[in-house]
Amino acid sequence: MPFIIITGAPSSGKTKRTLELKKYFEDQGKQVHVISEYEEIKKAGFDKNAFYKDSQKEKQIRGIVKSEVLRLIGPKNLVILDGSNYIKGYRYELYCGTKANKCTQCTVQCMINNEVAFEFNLQRDNEEEKYTREVFDALCMRYENPDSKNRWDSPLFVLQTDDEPNYQAISECLFDKKPPPPNMSTQNPPLSSTNFLYELDRITNEVTQHLIGAKKLRQNDVKIPGQTGMSVNISDATVAQLNMLRRQYITYSKLNTPEVDRILPLYIQYLKTNLCN
């Protein structure tokens, strides 16, 4: 599916633009999927302001959102990601995912004066949706502006508060142009074994269930059965995080297929890397 990344500072009108684009493309007969960063934050039970003060929680939600994007993108229809998407490296990761799946994409940046945005923030009806001044200023400072010279931010459509989106130009870049060709780093190679998907699912499930069982027993450094010297520290991990990491690893493995005998050690390394960050 073609993919639109909505990005911008807090209270810059990102959800408004998402809904405008959704309506336009649905009126054109397209099926549109919207992935909302804020909705994922609510689903996880996080307070909005506390969430943006906790880098680990942010990382967890970014992982969930990215997995959902990779699950939905394909050759037809449209996916819109409504969120701050303020990290340049994260936007690049999403670009790699769309490129590997041979999908077109564009970036829509919502521009607004910070003080005007904060006034809009204070006018929200729902108190839970309001940013504190501290969090608002911190997010503005963190924001890494997209650059049309970067292939992962291009084509870039910049919208001021009162601008009308150039729907035709957005539609043309998504539906009338060919996607960038996958390169070796993003090309989905042939499966190395006819039972690869079965083994990938089985191995990752067995390891994950073993770790979840150990978590319930309050174990921290968990040894992997049948593997000498192989263990994973799950002292700070949650069951939801373990399941999320498994889904991410399966997605990555489908894009960069390892040999079957490498699934387990690579999965353990993936867990250790992500759980210690």
Tab-separated table of C-alpha atoms in Angstrom:
chain	number	residue	atom	x	y	z
A	1	MET	CA	0.000	0.000	0.000
A	2	PRO	CA	1.127	3.571	-0.552
A	3	PHE	CA	2.148	5.133	2.742
A	4	ILE	CA	1.855	8.649	4.181
A	5	ILE	CA	3.889	9.716	7.207
A	6	ILE	CA	2.295	12.615	9.078
A	7	THR	CA	4.821	14.517	11.164
A	8	GLY	CA	4.973	17.742	13.139
A	9	ALA	CA	5.410	19.387	16.510
A	10	PRO	CA	2.811	18.913	19.282
A	11	SER	CA	-0.659	20.339	18.524
A	12	SER	CA	0.311	21.265	14.966
A	13	GLY	CA	-2.807	19.712	13.420
A	14	LYS	CA	-1.515	16.244	12.533
A	15	THR	CA	-4.758	14.396	13.275
A	16	LYS	CA	-6.773	17.045	11.424
A	17	ARG	CA	-4.606	16.531	8.330
A	18	THR	CA	-4.868	12.760	8.712
A	19	LEU	CA	-8.668	12.918	8.701
A	20	GLU	CA	-8.682	15.286	5.704
A	21	LEU	CA	-6.469	12.924	3.702
A	22	LYS	CA	-8.461	9.898	4.813
A	23	LYS	CA	-11.723	11.491	3.616
A	24	TYR	CA	-10.229	12.576	0.296
A	25	PHE	CA	-8.850	9.153	-0.601
A	26	GLU	CA	-11.943	7.314	0.615
A	27	ASP	CA	-14.002	9.600	-1.629
A	28	GLN	CA	-11.714	8.446	-4.460
A	29	GLY	CA	-12.680	4.854	-3.718
A	30	LYS	CA	-9.506	3.902	-1.844
A	31	GLN	CA	-9.412	1.790	1.289
A	32	VAL	CA	-7.526	3.755	3.953
A	33	HIS	CA	-5.928	2.420	7.132
A	34	VAL	CA	-5.006	4.981	9.821
A	35	ILE	CA	-2.446	4.084	12.486
A	36	SER	CA	-2.533	6.524	15.399
A	37	GLU	CA	0.405	6.902	17.757
A	38	TYR	CA	-1.855	8.434	20.417
A	39	GLU	CA	-4.340	5.565	20.211
A	40	GLU	CA	-1.504	3.092	20.779
A	41	ILE	CA	-0.382	5.119	23.819
A	42	LYS	CA	-3.916	4.903	25.238
A	43	LYS	CA	-4.178	1.183	24.505
A	44	ALA	CA	-0.976	0.612	26.472
A	45	GLY	CA	-2.504	2.460	29.445
A	46	PHE	CA	0.128	5.214	29.487
A	47	ASP	CA	-0.506	8.770	30.639
A	48	LYS	CA	0.347	11.052	27.720
A	49	ASN	CA	2.746	13.371	29.542
A	50	ALA	CA	4.408	10.628	31.572
A	51	PHE	CA	4.838	8.636	28.360
A	52	TYR	CA	6.884	11.337	26.638
A	53	LYS	CA	9.168	11.555	29.668
A	54	ASP	CA	10.031	7.846	29.483
A	55	SER	CA	12.288	6.856	26.583
A	56	GLN	CA	11.641	3.139	27.124
A	57	LYS	CA	7.884	3.584	26.820
A	58	GLU	CA	8.378	5.687	23.697
A	59	LYS	CA	10.587	2.990	22.208
A	60	GLN	CA	7.971	0.346	22.992
A	61	ILE	CA	5.182	2.256	21.260
A	62	ARG	CA	7.366	3.088	18.261
A	63	GLY	CA	8.034	-0.628	17.903
A	64	ILE	CA	4.323	-1.447	18.015
A	65	VAL	CA	3.485	1.271	15.489
A	66	LYS	CA	6.258	0.181	13.143
A	67	SER	CA	5.104	-3.442	13.306
A	68	GLU	CA	1.568	-2.362	12.453
A	69	VAL	CA	2.800	-0.329	9.486
A	70	LEU	CA	4.847	-3.256	8.154
A	71	ARG	CA	1.861	-5.559	8.635
A	72	LEU	CA	-0.494	-3.363	6.616
A	73	ILE	CA	1.614	-1.987	3.773
A	74	GLY	CA	1.340	-3.756	0.455
A	75	PRO	CA	0.665	-3.045	-3.247
A	76	LYS	CA	-2.861	-1.599	-2.872
A	77	ASN	CA	-4.811	1.057	-0.975
A	78	LEU	CA	-3.304	3.456	1.561
A	79	VAL	CA	-1.807	3.543	5.056
A	80	ILE	CA	-1.537	6.838	6.996
A	81	LEU	CA	0.608	7.082	10.123
A	82	ASP	CA	-0.666	9.829	12.433
A	83	GLY	CA	2.018	10.698	14.974
A	84	SER	CA	4.836	13.042	15.867
A	85	ASN	CA	7.432	10.901	14.045
A	86	TYR	CA	10.002	13.400	15.239
A	87	ILE	CA	13.077	11.151	14.968
A	88	LYS	CA	14.867	11.222	11.613
A	89	GLY	CA	16.225	7.692	12.091
A	90	TYR	CA	12.739	6.328	12.782
A	91	ARG	CA	11.395	7.855	9.569
A	92	TYR	CA	14.305	6.212	7.747
A	93	GLU	CA	13.405	2.818	9.247
A	94	LEU	CA	9.844	3.207	7.988
A	95	TYR	CA	11.159	4.164	4.547
A	96	CYS	CA	13.248	0.988	4.432
A	97	GLY	CA	10.141	-1.030	5.259
A	98	THR	CA	8.067	0.533	2.480
A	99	LYS	CA	10.935	0.211	0.014
A	100	ALA	CA	11.347	-3.478	0.809
A	101	ASN	CA	7.633	-3.960	0.172
A	102	LYS	CA	7.827	-1.992	-3.103
A	103	CYS	CA	5.465	0.729	-1.882
A	104	THR	CA	5.403	4.430	-2.634
A	105	GLN	CA	5.333	6.936	0.209
A	106	CYS	CA	5.384	10.632	1.012
A	107	THR	CA	5.798	12.837	4.066
A	108	VAL	CA	3.311	15.482	5.183
A	109	GLN	CA	4.736	17.975	7.685
A	110	CYS	CA	2.398	20.157	9.739
A	111	MET	CA	4.039	23.545	10.369
A	112	ILE	CA	2.912	25.998	13.047
A	113	ASN	CA	4.343	28.616	15.389
A	114	ASN	CA	5.140	26.904	18.690
A	115	GLU	CA	3.284	29.442	20.840
A	116	VAL	CA	0.193	29.209	18.647
A	117	ALA	CA	0.411	25.423	18.901
A	118	PHE	CA	0.580	25.597	22.688
A	119	GLU	CA	-2.534	27.798	22.739
A	120	PHE	CA	-4.324	25.190	20.609
A	121	ASN	CA	-3.128	22.595	23.092
A	122	LEU	CA	-4.677	24.469	26.017
A	123	GLN	CA	-7.986	24.668	24.158
A	124	ARG	CA	-8.397	20.880	23.988
A	125	ASP	CA	-11.628	19.713	25.619
A	126	ASN	CA	-10.129	16.543	27.076
A	127	GLU	CA	-7.661	17.275	29.892
A	128	GLU	CA	-5.911	13.945	29.319
A	129	GLU	CA	-4.958	15.050	25.801
A	130	LYS	CA	-3.256	18.281	26.899
A	131	TYR	CA	0.521	18.545	27.040
A	132	THR	CA	2.141	20.171	30.049
A	133	ARG	CA	4.404	23.106	29.222
A	134	GLU	CA	7.452	21.040	30.162
A	135	VAL	CA	6.598	18.130	27.864
A	136	PHE	CA	5.463	20.420	25.044
A	137	ASP	CA	8.758	22.347	25.069
A	138	ALA	CA	10.782	19.139	25.299
A	139	LEU	CA	9.043	17.649	22.247
A	140	CYS	CA	9.606	20.842	20.263
A	141	MET	CA	13.298	20.717	21.138
A	142	ARG	CA	13.583	17.051	20.121
A	143	TYR	CA	11.840	17.496	16.786
A	144	GLU	CA	14.061	16.747	13.784
A	145	ASN	CA	12.597	18.540	10.776
A	146	PRO	CA	12.199	16.459	7.612
A	147	ASP	CA	14.325	17.494	4.632
A	148	SER	CA	13.178	17.005	1.040
A	149	LYS	CA	16.812	16.250	0.123
A	150	ASN	CA	16.587	13.043	2.184
A	151	ARG	CA	15.134	10.221	0.118
A	152	TRP	CA	13.195	8.941	3.156
A	153	ASP	CA	11.455	12.306	3.643
A	154	SER	CA	10.771	12.850	-0.051
A	155	PRO	CA	8.424	13.832	-1.564
A	156	LEU	CA	7.744	16.286	1.252
A	157	PHE	CA	4.537	18.323	1.528
A	158	VAL	CA	4.713	21.153	4.088
A	159	LEU	CA	1.378	22.496	5.315
A	160	GLN	CA	0.839	25.651	7.358
A	161	THR	CA	-2.246	25.828	9.571
A	162	ASP	CA	-4.555	27.387	6.963
A	163	ASP	CA	-3.112	25.663	3.874
A	164	GLU	CA	-5.251	23.448	1.681
A	165	PRO	CA	-3.469	20.138	0.982
A	166	ASN	CA	-2.441	19.577	-2.629
A	167	TYR	CA	-4.440	16.377	-2.868
A	168	GLN	CA	-3.736	15.839	-6.554
A	169	ALA	CA	0.050	16.047	-6.110
A	170	ILE	CA	-0.075	13.730	-3.099
A	171	SER	CA	-2.225	11.239	-4.977
A	172	GLU	CA	0.039	11.313	-8.033
A	173	CYS	CA	3.211	10.600	-6.071
A	174	LEU	CA	1.517	7.685	-4.310
A	175	PHE	CA	-0.543	6.052	-7.059
A	176	ASP	CA	0.927	7.192	-10.391
A	177	LYS	CA	4.647	6.731	-9.758
A	178	LYS	CA	6.671	3.577	-9.414
A	179	PRO	CA	8.099	2.789	-5.963
A	180	PRO	CA	11.898	2.888	-5.533
A	181	PRO	CA	13.465	-0.470	-6.416
A	182	PRO	CA	14.530	-2.550	-3.398
A	183	ASN	CA	18.279	-2.852	-2.906
A	184	MET	CA	20.222	-5.673	-1.291
A	185	SER	CA	19.593	-4.323	2.208
A	186	THR	CA	15.819	-4.267	1.773
A	187	GLN	CA	15.145	-6.909	-0.894
A	188	ASN	CA	13.058	-9.819	0.312
A	189	PRO	CA	15.150	-12.865	-0.703
A	190	PRO	CA	13.773	-16.311	-1.537
A	191	LEU	CA	13.100	-18.517	1.467
A	192	SER	CA	16.166	-20.606	2.242
A	193	SER	CA	14.015	-23.574	3.184
A	194	THR	CA	10.500	-24.727	2.372
A	195	ASN	CA	9.739	-25.032	6.084
A	196	PHE	CA	11.339	-21.692	6.984
A	197	LEU	CA	8.139	-19.930	8.069
A	198	TYR	CA	7.079	-22.911	10.140
A	199	GLU	CA	10.470	-23.080	11.872
A	200	LEU	CA	10.565	-19.315	12.387
A	201	ASP	CA	7.180	-19.360	14.100
A	202	ARG	CA	7.925	-22.497	16.136
A	203	ILE	CA	11.373	-21.472	17.400
A	204	THR	CA	10.449	-17.917	18.333
A	205	ASN	CA	7.250	-19.086	20.025
A	206	GLU	CA	9.054	-21.711	22.107
A	207	VAL	CA	11.683	-19.221	23.284
A	208	THR	CA	9.126	-16.507	23.999
A	209	GLN	CA	6.840	-18.823	25.966
A	210	HIS	CA	9.842	-20.079	27.949
A	211	LEU	CA	10.784	-16.490	28.846
A	212	ILE	CA	7.192	-15.593	29.747
A	213	GLY	CA	7.012	-18.634	32.033
A	214	ALA	CA	10.269	-17.615	33.684
A	215	LYS	CA	8.951	-14.067	34.079
A	216	LYS	CA	5.934	-15.361	35.977
A	217	LEU	CA	8.327	-17.205	38.290
A	218	ARG	CA	10.203	-13.902	38.865
A	219	GLN	CA	13.391	-15.164	37.252
A	220	ASN	CA	15.776	-12.597	35.782
A	221	ASP	CA	18.678	-14.153	33.865
A	222	VAL	CA	16.985	-17.007	31.981
A	223	LYS	CA	18.941	-19.786	30.288
A	224	ILE	CA	17.715	-21.061	26.931
A	225	PRO	CA	17.050	-24.825	27.032
A	226	GLY	CA	19.502	-26.925	25.037
A	227	GLN	CA	21.825	-23.980	24.373
A	228	THR	CA	25.089	-23.861	26.296
A	229	GLY	CA	25.931	-20.431	27.645
A	230	MET	CA	22.905	-18.773	26.023
A	231	SER	CA	20.691	-16.676	28.302
A	232	VAL	CA	18.477	-13.573	28.273
A	233	ASN	CA	18.041	-11.054	31.085
A	234	ILE	CA	14.320	-10.270	31.384
A	235	SER	CA	14.401	-8.380	34.687
A	236	ASP	CA	12.975	-5.201	33.104
A	237	ALA	CA	10.901	-6.868	30.366
A	238	THR	CA	7.123	-7.161	30.287
A	239	VAL	CA	5.086	-9.948	28.713
A	240	ALA	CA	3.701	-7.461	26.179
A	241	GLN	CA	7.225	-6.365	25.260
A	242	LEU	CA	8.396	-9.957	24.746
A	243	ASN	CA	5.460	-10.675	22.433
A	244	MET	CA	6.053	-7.425	20.557
A	245	LEU	CA	9.757	-8.215	20.038
A	246	ARG	CA	8.836	-11.652	18.697
A	247	ARG	CA	6.495	-10.098	16.135
A	248	GLN	CA	9.164	-7.599	15.108
A	249	TYR	CA	11.808	-10.306	14.716
A	250	ILE	CA	9.469	-12.394	12.537
A	251	THR	CA	8.837	-9.381	10.312
A	252	TYR	CA	12.557	-8.604	10.001
A	253	SER	CA	13.396	-12.251	9.299
A	254	LYS	CA	10.913	-12.362	6.444
A	255	LEU	CA	12.675	-9.365	4.913
A	256	ASN	CA	16.192	-10.699	5.527
A	257	THR	CA	15.852	-14.470	5.621
A	258	PRO	CA	18.511	-16.299	7.664
A	259	GLU	CA	19.303	-19.978	7.400
A	260	VAL	CA	17.041	-22.076	9.629
A	261	ASP	CA	19.908	-23.016	11.959
A	262	ARG	CA	20.594	-19.297	12.529
A	263	ILE	CA	17.043	-18.389	13.597
A	264	LEU	CA	17.559	-19.206	17.279
A	265	PRO	CA	20.933	-17.483	17.912
A	266	LEU	CA	19.872	-14.418	15.935
A	267	TYR	CA	16.589	-14.224	17.836
A	268	ILE	CA	18.388	-14.457	21.179
A	269	GLN	CA	20.800	-11.733	20.102
A	270	TYR	CA	17.873	-9.595	18.946
A	271	LEU	CA	16.158	-9.982	22.323
A	272	LYS	CA	19.316	-9.193	24.280
A	273	THR	CA	20.038	-6.111	22.193
A	274	ASN	CA	16.532	-4.680	22.517
A	275	LEU	CA	15.961	-5.582	26.170
A	276	CYS	CA	19.173	-3.991	27.372
A	277	ASN	CA	18.612	-0.682	25.536
